[in-house]
PDB file of C-alpha atoms in Angstrom:
ATOM      1  CA  MET A   1     -31.033 -11.157 -10.726  1.00 77.00           C
ATOM      2  CA  ASN A   2     -29.776 -13.848  -8.631  1.00 83.00           C
ATOM      3  CA  LYS A   3     -26.046 -13.624  -7.285  1.00 85.00           C
ATOM      4  CA  LYS A   4     -25.358 -16.841  -8.989  1.00 82.00           C
ATOM      5  CA  ASP A   5     -26.535 -15.054 -12.543  1.00 89.00           C
ATOM      6  CA  LEU A   6     -24.204 -12.024 -11.900  1.00 96.00           C
ATOM      7  CA  LYS A   7     -21.333 -12.576 -14.121  1.00 98.00           C
ATOM      8  CA  ILE A   8     -18.258 -10.501 -12.529  1.00 98.00           C
ATOM      9  CA  VAL A   9     -14.701  -9.884 -13.761  1.00 98.00           C
ATOM     10  CA  PHE A  10     -12.077  -9.081 -11.191  1.00 98.00           C
ATOM     11  CA  LEU A  11      -9.160  -6.961 -11.827  1.00 98.00           C
ATOM     12  CA  GLY A  12      -6.380  -6.990  -9.124  1.00 98.00           C
ATOM     13  CA  THR A  13      -2.890  -7.795  -8.388  1.00 97.00           C
ATOM     14  CA  PRO A  14      -1.410  -7.512  -4.674  1.00 97.00           C
ATOM     15  CA  GLU A  15      -2.174  -9.138  -1.410  1.00 97.00           C
ATOM     16  CA  PHE A  16      -4.703  -6.227  -0.569  1.00 98.00           C
ATOM     17  CA  ALA A  17      -6.881  -7.387  -3.369  1.00 98.00           C
ATOM     18  CA  VAL A  18      -7.146 -11.137  -2.626  1.00 98.00           C
ATOM     19  CA  GLU A  19      -9.023 -10.685   0.572  1.00 98.00           C
ATOM     20  CA  SER A  20     -11.950  -9.233  -1.596  1.00 98.00           C
ATOM     21  CA  LEU A  21     -11.746 -11.856  -4.314  1.00 98.00           C
ATOM     22  CA  GLN A  22     -11.739 -14.755  -1.817  1.00 98.00           C
ATOM     23  CA  ARG A  23     -14.729 -13.182  -0.073  1.00 97.00           C
ATOM     24  CA  LEU A  24     -16.674 -12.837  -3.399  1.00 98.00           C
ATOM     25  CA  VAL A  25     -15.845 -16.504  -4.113  1.00 97.00           C
ATOM     26  CA  ASP A  26     -16.588 -17.668  -0.990  1.00 97.00           C
ATOM     27  CA  ASN A  27     -20.013 -16.254  -0.724  1.00 96.00           C
ATOM     28  CA  GLY A  28     -20.902 -17.752  -4.119  1.00 96.00           C
ATOM     29  CA  PHE A  29     -20.730 -15.058  -6.629  1.00 97.00           C
ATOM     30  CA  ARG A  30     -19.731 -15.783 -10.041  1.00 97.00           C
ATOM     31  CA  VAL A  31     -16.334 -14.823 -10.967  1.00 98.00           C
ATOM     32  CA  GLU A  32     -15.972 -15.422 -14.746  1.00 98.00           C
ATOM     33  CA  ALA A  33     -12.386 -14.349 -15.041  1.00 98.00           C
ATOM     34  CA  VAL A  34      -9.848 -12.681 -13.014  1.00 98.00           C
ATOM     35  CA  VAL A  35      -7.244 -10.102 -14.703  1.00 98.00           C
ATOM     36  CA  THR A  36      -4.071  -9.503 -13.082  1.00 98.00           C
ATOM     37  CA  ALA A  37      -0.511  -8.408 -13.935  1.00 97.00           C
ATOM     38  CA  PRO A  38       2.007 -10.490 -15.890  1.00 96.00           C
ATOM     39  CA  ASP A  39       4.449 -12.529 -14.019  1.00 95.00           C
ATOM     40  CA  LYS A  40       7.594 -10.495 -13.451  1.00 89.00           C
ATOM     41  CA  PRO A  41      11.306 -11.511 -13.136  1.00 85.00           C
ATOM     42  CA  ALA A  42      12.881 -10.967  -9.805  1.00 77.00           C
ATOM     43  CA  GLY A  43      16.067 -11.769  -8.075  1.00 70.00           C
ATOM     44  CA  ARG A  44      19.329 -12.773  -9.029  1.00 69.00           C
ATOM     45  CA  GLY A  45      18.162 -15.728 -10.842  1.00 70.00           C
ATOM     46  CA  HIS A  46      15.280 -13.585 -12.715  1.00 73.00           C
ATOM     47  CA  LYS A  47      12.811 -16.232 -11.539  1.00 84.00           C
ATOM     48  CA  LEU A  48       9.133 -15.145 -12.588  1.00 89.00           C
ATOM     49  CA  LEU A  49       7.166 -14.204  -9.704  1.00 93.00           C
ATOM     50  CA  GLN A  50       3.292 -14.521  -9.745  1.00 96.00           C
ATOM     51  CA  SER A  51       1.059 -11.932  -8.304  1.00 97.00           C
ATOM     52  CA  ASP A  52      -0.805 -12.748  -5.204  1.00 97.00           C
ATOM     53  CA  VAL A  53      -4.145 -12.528  -7.247  1.00 98.00           C
ATOM     54  CA  LYS A  54      -2.832 -14.889  -9.575  1.00 98.00           C
ATOM     55  CA  LYS A  55      -1.933 -17.556  -6.970  1.00 98.00           C
ATOM     56  CA  PHE A  56      -5.366 -17.434  -5.599  1.00 98.00           C
ATOM     57  CA  ALA A  57      -7.038 -17.630  -8.940  1.00 98.00           C
ATOM     58  CA  LEU A  58      -5.007 -20.762  -9.555  1.00 98.00           C
ATOM     59  CA  GLU A  59      -5.959 -22.331  -6.340  1.00 98.00           C
ATOM     60  CA  ARG A  60      -9.452 -21.957  -7.101  1.00 97.00           C
ATOM     61  CA  GLY A  61      -9.546 -22.805 -10.697  1.00 98.00           C
ATOM     62  CA  LEU A  62     -10.602 -19.393 -12.001  1.00 98.00           C
ATOM     63  CA  ARG A  63     -10.091 -18.089 -15.607  1.00 98.00           C
ATOM     64  CA  LEU A  64      -7.047 -15.981 -15.881  1.00 98.00           C
ATOM     65  CA  LEU A  65      -6.014 -13.291 -18.030  1.00 98.00           C
ATOM     66  CA  GLN A  66      -2.496 -11.352 -17.871  1.00 98.00           C
ATOM     67  CA  PRO A  67      -2.459  -8.796 -20.478  1.00 97.00           C
ATOM     68  CA  ARG A  68       0.586  -6.790 -20.885  1.00 96.00           C
ATOM     69  CA  ASN A  69      -1.430  -4.050 -22.818  1.00 97.00           C
ATOM     70  CA  LEU A  70      -4.984  -3.472 -21.882  1.00 97.00           C
ATOM     71  CA  LYS A  71      -5.740  -1.913 -25.193  1.00 96.00           C
ATOM     72  CA  ASP A  72      -4.693  -5.058 -26.983  1.00 97.00           C
ATOM     73  CA  PRO A  73      -7.201  -5.992 -29.406  1.00 97.00           C
ATOM     74  CA  ASP A  74      -7.135  -9.810 -28.281  1.00 97.00           C
ATOM     75  CA  PHE A  75      -7.475  -9.045 -24.811  1.00 97.00           C
ATOM     76  CA  ILE A  76     -10.539  -6.727 -25.495  1.00 97.00           C
ATOM     77  CA  SER A  77     -11.887  -9.525 -27.445  1.00 97.00           C
ATOM     78  CA  ASP A  78     -11.425 -12.209 -24.769  1.00 97.00           C
ATOM     79  CA  LEU A  79     -12.899  -9.707 -21.990  1.00 97.00           C
ATOM     80  CA  ARG A  80     -15.944  -8.837 -24.287  1.00 97.00           C
ATOM     81  CA  SER A  81     -16.764 -12.541 -25.079  1.00 97.00           C
ATOM     82  CA  ILE A  82     -17.274 -12.985 -21.101  1.00 97.00           C
ATOM     83  CA  ASP A  83     -20.257 -10.786 -21.389  1.00 97.00           C
ATOM     84  CA  ALA A  84     -19.642  -9.602 -17.785  1.00 98.00           C
ATOM     85  CA  ASP A  85     -22.326  -7.608 -16.005  1.00 97.00           C
ATOM     86  CA  LEU A  86     -19.796  -6.102 -13.526  1.00 98.00           C
ATOM     87  CA  PHE A  87     -16.234  -5.502 -13.373  1.00 98.00           C
ATOM     88  CA  ILE A  88     -14.624  -4.997  -9.984  1.00 98.00           C
ATOM     89  CA  VAL A  89     -11.128  -3.320  -9.722  1.00 98.00           C
ATOM     90  CA  ILE A  90      -8.779  -3.413  -6.551  1.00 98.00           C
ATOM     91  CA  ALA A  91      -5.132  -2.342  -6.690  1.00 96.00           C
ATOM     92  CA  PHE A  92      -4.622  -2.400 -10.570  1.00 96.00           C
ATOM     93  CA  ARG A  93      -3.658  -0.440 -13.320  1.00 92.00           C
ATOM     94  CA  MET A  94      -5.442   2.535 -14.857  1.00 93.00           C
ATOM     95  CA  LEU A  95      -7.848   1.397 -17.341  1.00 95.00           C
ATOM     96  CA  PRO A  96      -8.801   2.527 -20.690  1.00 95.00           C
ATOM     97  CA  GLU A  97     -12.486   3.507 -21.229  1.00 95.00           C
ATOM     98  CA  SER A  98     -12.594   0.522 -23.514  1.00 95.00           C
ATOM     99  CA  VAL A  99     -12.346  -1.817 -20.573  1.00 97.00           C
ATOM    100  CA  TRP A 100     -14.255  -0.175 -17.746  1.00 96.00           C
ATOM    101  CA  GLY A 101     -17.016   1.202 -19.872  1.00 96.00           C
ATOM    102  CA  MET A 102     -17.689  -2.573 -21.071  1.00 97.00           C
ATOM    103  CA  PRO A 103     -19.863  -4.208 -18.405  1.00 97.00           C
ATOM    104  CA  ARG A 104     -23.895  -3.171 -18.333  1.00 96.00           C
ATOM    105  CA  LEU A 105     -23.889  -2.441 -14.439  1.00 96.00           C
ATOM    106  CA  GLY A 106     -20.603  -0.678 -14.559  1.00 96.00           C
ATOM    107  CA  CYS A 107     -17.038  -1.033 -12.957  1.00 97.00           C
ATOM    108  CA  PHE A 108     -16.369  -0.025  -9.477  1.00 98.00           C
ATOM    109  CA  ASN A 109     -13.195   0.266  -7.662  1.00 97.00           C
ATOM    110  CA  LEU A 110     -12.202  -0.405  -4.051  1.00 98.00           C
ATOM    111  CA  HIS A 111      -9.591   2.461  -3.111  1.00 97.00           C
ATOM    112  CA  ALA A 112      -7.760   2.450   0.421  1.00 98.00           C
ATOM    113  CA  SER A 113      -8.431   6.087   1.264  1.00 97.00           C
ATOM    114  CA  LEU A 114     -11.180   8.471   2.148  1.00 95.00           C
ATOM    115  CA  LEU A 115     -11.354   9.826  -1.288  1.00 94.00           C
ATOM    116  CA  PRO A 116     -10.695  12.655  -2.419  1.00 93.00           C
ATOM    117  CA  ARG A 117      -8.013  12.846   0.014  1.00 91.00           C
ATOM    118  CA  TYR A 118      -5.391  10.529  -1.458  1.00 94.00           C
ATOM    119  CA  ARG A 119      -5.751   9.746  -5.060  1.00 92.00           C
ATOM    120  CA  GLY A 120      -2.710   7.465  -6.376  1.00 92.00           C
ATOM    121  CA  ALA A 121      -0.749   4.262  -6.054  1.00 93.00           C
ATOM    122  CA  ALA A 122       0.212   4.617  -2.391  1.00 97.00           C
ATOM    123  CA  PRO A 123      -2.677   6.033  -0.366  1.00 97.00           C
ATOM    124  CA  ILE A 124      -1.940   4.036   2.797  1.00 98.00           C
ATOM    125  CA  ASN A 125       1.604   4.573   2.808  1.00 98.00           C
ATOM    126  CA  ARG A 126       1.214   8.418   2.363  1.00 98.00           C
ATOM    127  CA  ALA A 127      -1.703   8.792   4.783  1.00 98.00           C
ATOM    128  CA  VAL A 128       0.774   7.361   7.695  1.00 98.00           C
ATOM    129  CA  MET A 129       3.807   9.389   6.387  1.00 98.00           C
ATOM    130  CA  ASN A 130       1.998  12.493   6.519  1.00 97.00           C
ATOM    131  CA  GLY A 131       0.924  11.624  10.009  1.00 98.00           C
ATOM    132  CA  ASP A 132      -2.834  11.530   9.479  1.00 97.00           C
ATOM    133  CA  THR A 133      -4.884  10.259  12.421  1.00 98.00           C
ATOM    134  CA  GLU A 134      -7.568   8.733  10.302  1.00 98.00           C
ATOM    135  CA  THR A 135      -8.015   6.863   6.856  1.00 98.00           C
ATOM    136  CA  GLY A 136     -10.565   4.364   5.303  1.00 98.00           C
ATOM    137  CA  VAL A 137     -11.806   2.955   2.176  1.00 98.00           C
ATOM    138  CA  THR A 138     -14.100   4.048  -0.324  1.00 98.00           C
ATOM    139  CA  THR A 139     -15.671   2.255  -3.347  1.00 98.00           C
ATOM    140  CA  PHE A 140     -16.734   4.380  -6.296  1.00 97.00           C
ATOM    141  CA  PHE A 141     -17.718   3.963  -9.802  1.00 97.00           C
ATOM    142  CA  LEU A 142     -14.784   4.465 -12.473  1.00 95.00           C
ATOM    143  CA  LYS A 143     -14.727   7.246 -14.899  1.00 88.00           C
ATOM    144  CA  HIS A 144     -11.834   8.434 -17.249  1.00 82.00           C
ATOM    145  CA  GLU A 145      -9.857  10.531 -14.462  1.00 82.00           C
ATOM    146  CA  ILE A 146      -8.160   8.327 -12.124  1.00 83.00           C
ATOM    147  CA  ASP A 147      -9.757   7.968  -8.642  1.00 87.00           C
ATOM    148  CA  THR A 148     -12.389  10.805  -9.330  1.00 88.00           C
ATOM    149  CA  GLY A 149     -15.741   8.864  -9.954  1.00 92.00           C
ATOM    150  CA  ASP A 150     -19.015   9.035  -7.989  1.00 95.00           C
ATOM    151  CA  ILE A 151     -18.622   7.386  -4.157  1.00 97.00           C
ATOM    152  CA  ILE A 152     -20.815   4.444  -3.402  1.00 98.00           C
ATOM    153  CA  ARG A 153     -19.552   3.620   0.041  1.00 97.00           C
ATOM    154  CA  GLN A 154     -16.944   4.831   2.444  1.00 97.00           C
ATOM    155  CA  GLU A 155     -15.694   3.725   5.931  1.00 98.00           C
ATOM    156  CA  ARG A 156     -13.355   5.454   8.262  1.00 98.00           C
ATOM    157  CA  ILE A 157     -10.874   4.108  10.746  1.00 98.00           C
ATOM    158  CA  ASP A 158      -8.467   5.765  13.228  1.00 98.00           C
ATOM    159  CA  ILE A 159      -4.759   5.347  12.669  1.00 98.00           C
ATOM    160  CA  GLY A 160      -2.877   5.050  16.075  1.00 97.00           C
ATOM    161  CA  PRO A 161       0.224   7.478  16.856  1.00 96.00           C
ATOM    162  CA  ASP A 162       2.751   4.671  16.721  1.00 97.00           C
ATOM    163  CA  GLU A 163       0.913   2.269  14.254  1.00 98.00           C
ATOM    164  CA  SER A 164       2.881   1.047  11.163  1.00 98.00           C
ATOM    165  CA  VAL A 165       1.600   1.047   7.668  1.00 98.00           C
ATOM    166  CA  GLY A 166       1.608  -2.724   7.746  1.00 98.00           C
ATOM    167  CA  SER A 167      -1.034  -2.786  10.524  1.00 98.00           C
ATOM    168  CA  VAL A 168      -3.223  -0.053   8.745  1.00 98.00           C
ATOM    169  CA  HIS A 169      -2.927  -2.014   5.421  1.00 98.00           C
ATOM    170  CA  ASP A 170      -4.186  -5.313   7.021  1.00 98.00           C
ATOM    171  CA  ARG A 171      -7.055  -3.712   8.687  1.00 98.00           C
ATOM    172  CA  LEU A 172      -8.255  -1.716   5.512  1.00 98.00           C
ATOM    173  CA  MET A 173      -7.913  -5.197   3.634  1.00 98.00           C
ATOM    174  CA  HIS A 174     -10.415  -6.870   5.565  1.00 98.00           C
ATOM    175  CA  ILE A 175     -12.674  -3.799   5.923  1.00 98.00           C
ATOM    176  CA  GLY A 176     -12.344  -3.276   2.152  1.00 98.00           C
ATOM    177  CA  ALA A 177     -13.591  -6.946   1.574  1.00 98.00           C
ATOM    178  CA  ASP A 178     -16.661  -6.479   3.551  1.00 98.00           C
ATOM    179  CA  MET A 179     -17.218  -3.280   1.564  1.00 98.00           C
ATOM    180  CA  THR A 180     -16.705  -4.928  -1.744  1.00 98.00           C
ATOM    181  CA  LEU A 181     -19.233  -7.525  -0.789  1.00 98.00           C
ATOM    182  CA  GLN A 182     -21.659  -4.880   0.301  1.00 97.00           C
ATOM    183  CA  THR A 183     -21.173  -3.097  -2.748  1.00 98.00           C
ATOM    184  CA  VAL A 184     -21.899  -5.853  -5.130  1.00 98.00           C
ATOM    185  CA  ASN A 185     -25.021  -6.641  -2.919  1.00 96.00           C
ATOM    186  CA  ASP A 186     -26.164  -3.051  -3.422  1.00 96.00           C
ATOM    187  CA  ILE A 187     -25.648  -3.303  -7.160  1.00 95.00           C
ATOM    188  CA  LEU A 188     -27.344  -6.624  -7.332  1.00 94.00           C
ATOM    189  CA  ASN A 189     -30.499  -5.311  -5.406  1.00 91.00           C
ATOM    190  CA  ASP A 190     -30.629  -1.774  -7.230  1.00 87.00           C
ATOM    191  CA  GLY A 191     -29.893  -0.171  -3.945  1.00 86.00           C
ATOM    192  CA  VAL A 192     -26.824   1.997  -4.989  1.00 93.00           C
ATOM    193  CA  THR A 193     -27.018   5.470  -4.073  1.00 93.00           C
ATOM    194  CA  THR A 194     -23.706   7.775  -5.049  1.00 96.00           C
ATOM    195  CA  ARG A 195     -22.505  11.027  -4.382  1.00 95.00           C
ATOM    196  CA  PRO A 196     -19.659  13.052  -6.297  1.00 94.00           C
ATOM    197  CA  GLN A 197     -16.379  13.516  -4.444  1.00 92.00           C
ATOM    198  CA  PRO A 198     -16.105  17.193  -3.219  1.00 87.00           C
ATOM    199  CA  ASP A 199     -13.997  19.404  -5.069  1.00 79.00           C
ATOM    200  CA  GLY A 200     -10.573  21.008  -3.963  1.00 71.00           C
ATOM    201  CA  GLU A 201      -9.816  18.019  -1.153  1.00 72.00           C
ATOM    202  CA  PHE A 202      -7.340  16.401  -3.558  1.00 80.00           C
ATOM    203  CA  ILE A 203      -4.064  15.091  -2.300  1.00 89.00           C
ATOM    204  CA  PRO A 204      -1.678  13.168  -4.386  1.00 91.00           C
ATOM    205  CA  ALA A 205      -0.622   9.649  -3.310  1.00 95.00           C
ATOM    206  CA  PRO A 206       2.224   8.837  -5.865  1.00 95.00           C
ATOM    207  CA  LYS A 207       3.848   5.542  -6.033  1.00 95.00           C
ATOM    208  CA  ILE A 208       6.809   4.807  -3.377  1.00 97.00           C
ATOM    209  CA  PHE A 209      10.210   4.859  -4.965  1.00 96.00           C
ATOM    210  CA  ARG A 210      13.701   4.391  -3.359  1.00 94.00           C
ATOM    211  CA  ALA A 211      14.429   8.194  -2.752  1.00 95.00           C
ATOM    212  CA  ASP A 212      11.107   8.426  -1.119  1.00 97.00           C
ATOM    213  CA  CYS A 213      12.561   5.794   1.626  1.00 97.00           C
ATOM    214  CA  GLU A 214      15.499   8.107   2.540  1.00 97.00           C
ATOM    215  CA  ILE A 215      15.250   9.868   6.137  1.00 98.00           C
ATOM    216  CA  ASP A 216      16.366  13.351   6.322  1.00 97.00           C
ATOM    217  CA  TRP A 217      17.518  13.754   9.776  1.00 96.00           C
ATOM    218  CA  ASN A 218      17.101  17.611   9.328  1.00 96.00           C
ATOM    219  CA  ARG A 219      13.252  17.123   9.668  1.00 96.00           C
ATOM    220  CA  ARG A 220      11.457  17.164  13.139  1.00 96.00           C
ATOM    221  CA  SER A 221      11.297  14.078  15.208  1.00 96.00           C
ATOM    222  CA  LYS A 222       7.551  13.667  14.520  1.00 97.00           C
ATOM    223  CA  GLU A 223       7.987  13.999  10.818  1.00 98.00           C
ATOM    224  CA  ILE A 224      10.678  11.245  10.966  1.00 98.00           C
ATOM    225  CA  HIS A 225       8.737   8.849  13.354  1.00 98.00           C
ATOM    226  CA  ASP A 226       5.684   9.064  10.884  1.00 98.00           C
ATOM    227  CA  HIS A 227       7.876   8.744   7.708  1.00 98.00           C
ATOM    228  CA  VAL A 228       9.323   5.448   9.245  1.00 98.00           C
ATOM    229  CA  ARG A 229       6.142   3.792  10.441  1.00 98.00           C
ATOM    230  CA  GLY A 230       4.631   5.078   6.906  1.00 98.00           C
ATOM    231  CA  LEU A 231       7.225   2.729   5.073  1.00 98.00           C
ATOM    232  CA  SER A 232       7.345  -0.394   7.704  1.00 98.00           C
ATOM    233  CA  PRO A 233       7.782  -3.239   7.060  1.00 98.00           C
ATOM    234  CA  TYR A 234       7.863  -2.404   3.315  1.00 96.00           C
ATOM    235  CA  PRO A 235       9.803  -0.927   1.416  1.00 97.00           C
ATOM    236  CA  ALA A 236      11.097   0.476   4.811  1.00 98.00           C
ATOM    237  CA  ALA A 237      12.760   3.855   5.715  1.00 98.00           C
ATOM    238  CA  ARG A 238      16.636   3.866   5.210  1.00 97.00           C
ATOM    239  CA  THR A 239      19.615   5.683   6.430  1.00 97.00           C
ATOM    240  CA  THR A 240      23.326   5.287   5.907  1.00 97.00           C
ATOM    241  CA  PHE A 241      25.386   4.872   9.196  1.00 97.00           C
ATOM    242  CA  ILE A 242      29.105   6.161   9.259  1.00 97.00           C
ATOM    243  CA  GLU A 243      31.488   4.387  11.742  1.00 96.00           C
ATOM    244  CA  ASN A 244      34.552   6.215  13.581  1.00 92.00           C
ATOM    245  CA  ASP A 245      36.769   4.514  10.979  1.00 93.00           C
ATOM    246  CA  GLY A 246      34.692   5.999   8.191  1.00 93.00           C
ATOM    247  CA  ARG A 247      33.274   2.656   7.388  1.00 94.00           C
ATOM    248  CA  ALA A 248      29.548   3.387   5.919  1.00 95.00           C
ATOM    249  CA  TYR A 249      26.608   0.901   5.429  1.00 96.00           C
ATOM    250  CA  GLU A 250      22.941   1.143   4.488  1.00 96.00           C
ATOM    251  CA  VAL A 251      20.297   0.134   7.108  1.00 98.00           C
ATOM    252  CA  LYS A 252      16.534  -0.173   7.058  1.00 98.00           C
ATOM    253  CA  ILE A 253      14.671   0.988  10.098  1.00 98.00           C
ATOM    254  CA  PHE A 254      11.170  -0.343  10.930  1.00 98.00           C
ATOM    255  CA  GLU A 255      10.421   1.265  14.274  1.00 98.00           C
ATOM    256  CA  THR A 256      11.248   4.315  16.295  1.00 98.00           C
ATOM    257  CA  LYS A 257      10.365   6.104  19.324  1.00 97.00           C
ATOM    258  CA  ILE A 258      10.308   9.931  19.990  1.00 97.00           C
ATOM    259  CA  ILE A 259      12.459  10.860  22.998  1.00 94.00           C
ATOM    260  CA  ASP A 260      12.156  14.006  24.993  1.00 84.00           C
ATOM    261  CA  ASP A 261      14.739  13.691  27.694  1.00 78.00           C
ATOM    262  CA  ILE A 262      17.982  13.506  26.165  1.00 74.00           C
ATOM    263  CA  PRO A 263      20.368  16.569  25.801  1.00 68.00           C
ATOM    264  CA  THR A 264      20.022  17.959  22.146  1.00 68.00           C
ATOM    265  CA  ASP A 265      23.400  19.792  21.880  1.00 82.00           C
ATOM    266  CA  PHE A 266      24.376  17.704  18.805  1.00 91.00           C
ATOM    267  CA  SER A 267      23.950  18.327  14.985  1.00 93.00           C
ATOM    268  CA  PRO A 268      20.946  16.335  13.023  1.00 94.00           C
ATOM    269  CA  GLY A 269      21.992  12.923  12.131  1.00 96.00           C
ATOM    270  CA  SER A 270      24.512  12.657  14.841  1.00 95.00           C
ATOM    271  CA  VAL A 271      24.288   9.214  16.891  1.00 95.00           C
ATOM    272  CA  ILE A 272      24.402  10.156  20.380  1.00 94.00           C
ATOM    273  CA  PRO A 273      26.388   7.982  22.692  1.00 90.00           C
ATOM    274  CA  ASP A 274      24.512   5.358  24.623  1.00 90.00           C
ATOM    275  CA  LYS A 275      25.530   1.517  25.195  1.00 86.00           C
ATOM    276  CA  LYS A 276      22.015   0.677  25.357  1.00 92.00           C
ATOM    277  CA  ARG A 277      19.868   2.547  23.100  1.00 96.00           C
ATOM    278  CA  LEU A 278      20.564   3.667  19.505  1.00 97.00           C
ATOM    279  CA  LEU A 279      19.524   7.544  19.704  1.00 96.00           C
ATOM    280  CA  VAL A 280      19.903   9.794  16.619  1.00 96.00           C
ATOM    281  CA  LYS A 281      19.518  13.557  16.551  1.00 95.00           C
ATOM    282  CA  THR A 282      16.835  15.248  14.677  1.00 95.00           C
ATOM    283  CA  SER A 283      16.099  19.070  13.975  1.00 93.00           C
ATOM    284  CA  ASP A 284      14.109  19.435  17.174  1.00 92.00           C
ATOM    285  CA  GLY A 285      14.925  16.461  19.462  1.00 93.00           C
ATOM    286  CA  VAL A 286      15.970  12.811  19.231  1.00 95.00           C
ATOM    287  CA  ILE A 287      14.595   9.517  17.816  1.00 97.00           C
ATOM    288  CA  GLU A 288      15.189   6.183  19.193  1.00 97.00           C
ATOM    289  CA  ILE A 289      15.665   3.407  16.703  1.00 98.00           C
ATOM    290  CA  MET A 290      14.035   0.436  18.123  1.00 98.00           C
ATOM    291  CA  ARG A 291      14.273  -2.034  15.174  1.00 98.00           C
ATOM    292  CA  LEU A 292      16.414  -2.279  12.163  1.00 98.00           C
ATOM    293  CA  GLN A 293      18.144  -4.427   9.506  1.00 98.00           C
ATOM    294  CA  PRO A 294      21.691  -3.726   8.451  1.00 97.00           C
ATOM    295  CA  SER A 295      22.549  -4.388   4.679  1.00 92.00           C
ATOM    296  CA  GLY A 296      22.815  -8.260   4.220  1.00 92.00           C
ATOM    297  CA  LYS A 297      21.813  -9.265   7.899  1.00 96.00           C
ATOM    298  CA  LYS A 298      18.363 -10.165   9.419  1.00 97.00           C
ATOM    299  CA  PRO A 299      16.152  -7.653  11.090  1.00 98.00           C
ATOM    300  CA  MET A 300      17.206  -7.109  14.636  1.00 98.00           C
ATOM    301  CA  ASP A 301      16.374  -4.804  17.498  1.00 98.00           C
ATOM    302  CA  ALA A 302      18.431  -2.074  18.477  1.00 98.00           C
ATOM    303  CA  ARG A 303      20.402  -3.792  21.418  1.00 96.00           C
ATOM    304  CA  ALA A 304      21.580  -6.401  19.136  1.00 97.00           C
ATOM    305  CA  PHE A 305      22.682  -4.211  16.731  1.00 97.00           C
ATOM    306  CA  LEU A 306      24.672  -2.254  19.089  1.00 96.00           C
ATOM    307  CA  LEU A 307      26.963  -5.384  20.031  1.00 95.00           C
ATOM    308  CA  GLY A 308      28.354  -5.392  16.583  1.00 94.00           C
ATOM    309  CA  TYR A 309      28.278  -1.819  15.355  1.00 95.00           C
ATOM    310  CA  THR A 310      29.059   1.574  16.626  1.00 95.00           C
ATOM    311  CA  PRO A 311      27.874   4.087  14.296  1.00 97.00           C
ATOM    312  CA  VAL A 312      28.509   7.739  15.266  1.00 96.00           C
ATOM    313  CA  ASN A 313      26.709   9.546  12.409  1.00 96.00           C
ATOM    314  CA  CYS A 314      24.181   9.128   9.324  1.00 95.00           C
ATOM    315  CA  LYS A 315      24.293  10.439   6.006  1.00 83.00           C
ATOM    316  CA  GLU A 316      21.880  10.094   3.095  1.00 62.00           C
ATOM    317  CA  SER A 317      22.033   6.670   1.549  1.00 51.00           C
ATOM    318  CA  GLN A 318      23.702   6.149  -1.674  1.00 47.00           C
ATOM    319  CA  LEU A 319      20.973   5.596  -4.372  1.00 40.00           C
TER     320      LEU A 319
END
């Protein structure tokens, strides 16, 4: 079959999926339709926001489907009428079998982890938050249980000790787009060789919620450092600073550094007095906060922050 005859339906929502979709379109593959999340209200004005995938699909004039219910008979009928050969899923919702079982050549997913290590919605964040030194991307054929299908391709990358999740995300996004293209070519040329995922290596990677962003200063410095970079730049780790007068305010923290040469006779969460550096005691040492954002302000470095703030302690943020 020629690639121009291969009818593809692409299912995805965030920026991570756009790179792969663009790579398919730019390489002449026939994307018959794009399925993405419905527009969502956001902000004080509840303005409807379009997904990154939708924006790209509109720019390129691709047919767009935005079902609220993936089992809706009208959506299933529309999807079936396309008579697609292949479905590609990247950063989308869990699909019912009535959807993923539809195309004759199957439905594959690009997942941002070295399956089966992280299964779930936030594999990149969780890998960095857990202090992993490597991660990667995997393509696999879907089956009923989430992120459990047979592996088609897999590629590893190293994670730097101070690298943020934003940097890892962007690297995986580009590597993943290459792998998506390679996987489609494998399928097109009958060159697919799959292998089952190993048993017993499963680690959950659930969606990040606000409570996951709170910094526990009773943890070790390395754990806190990994926690911060695993949430930077978005949604960002958080803590609440307390001033001498009792005033409390939340800050987002984007960058930290582990400090080994500071006296540690403070309790965890104490801000160690220093006119030029923002230092906070942990259970086993000290963390220097390098970049942060007070509530209602723009992101700033610690020196700029200390010109207007003099925190003395930290407490859990108000949820």
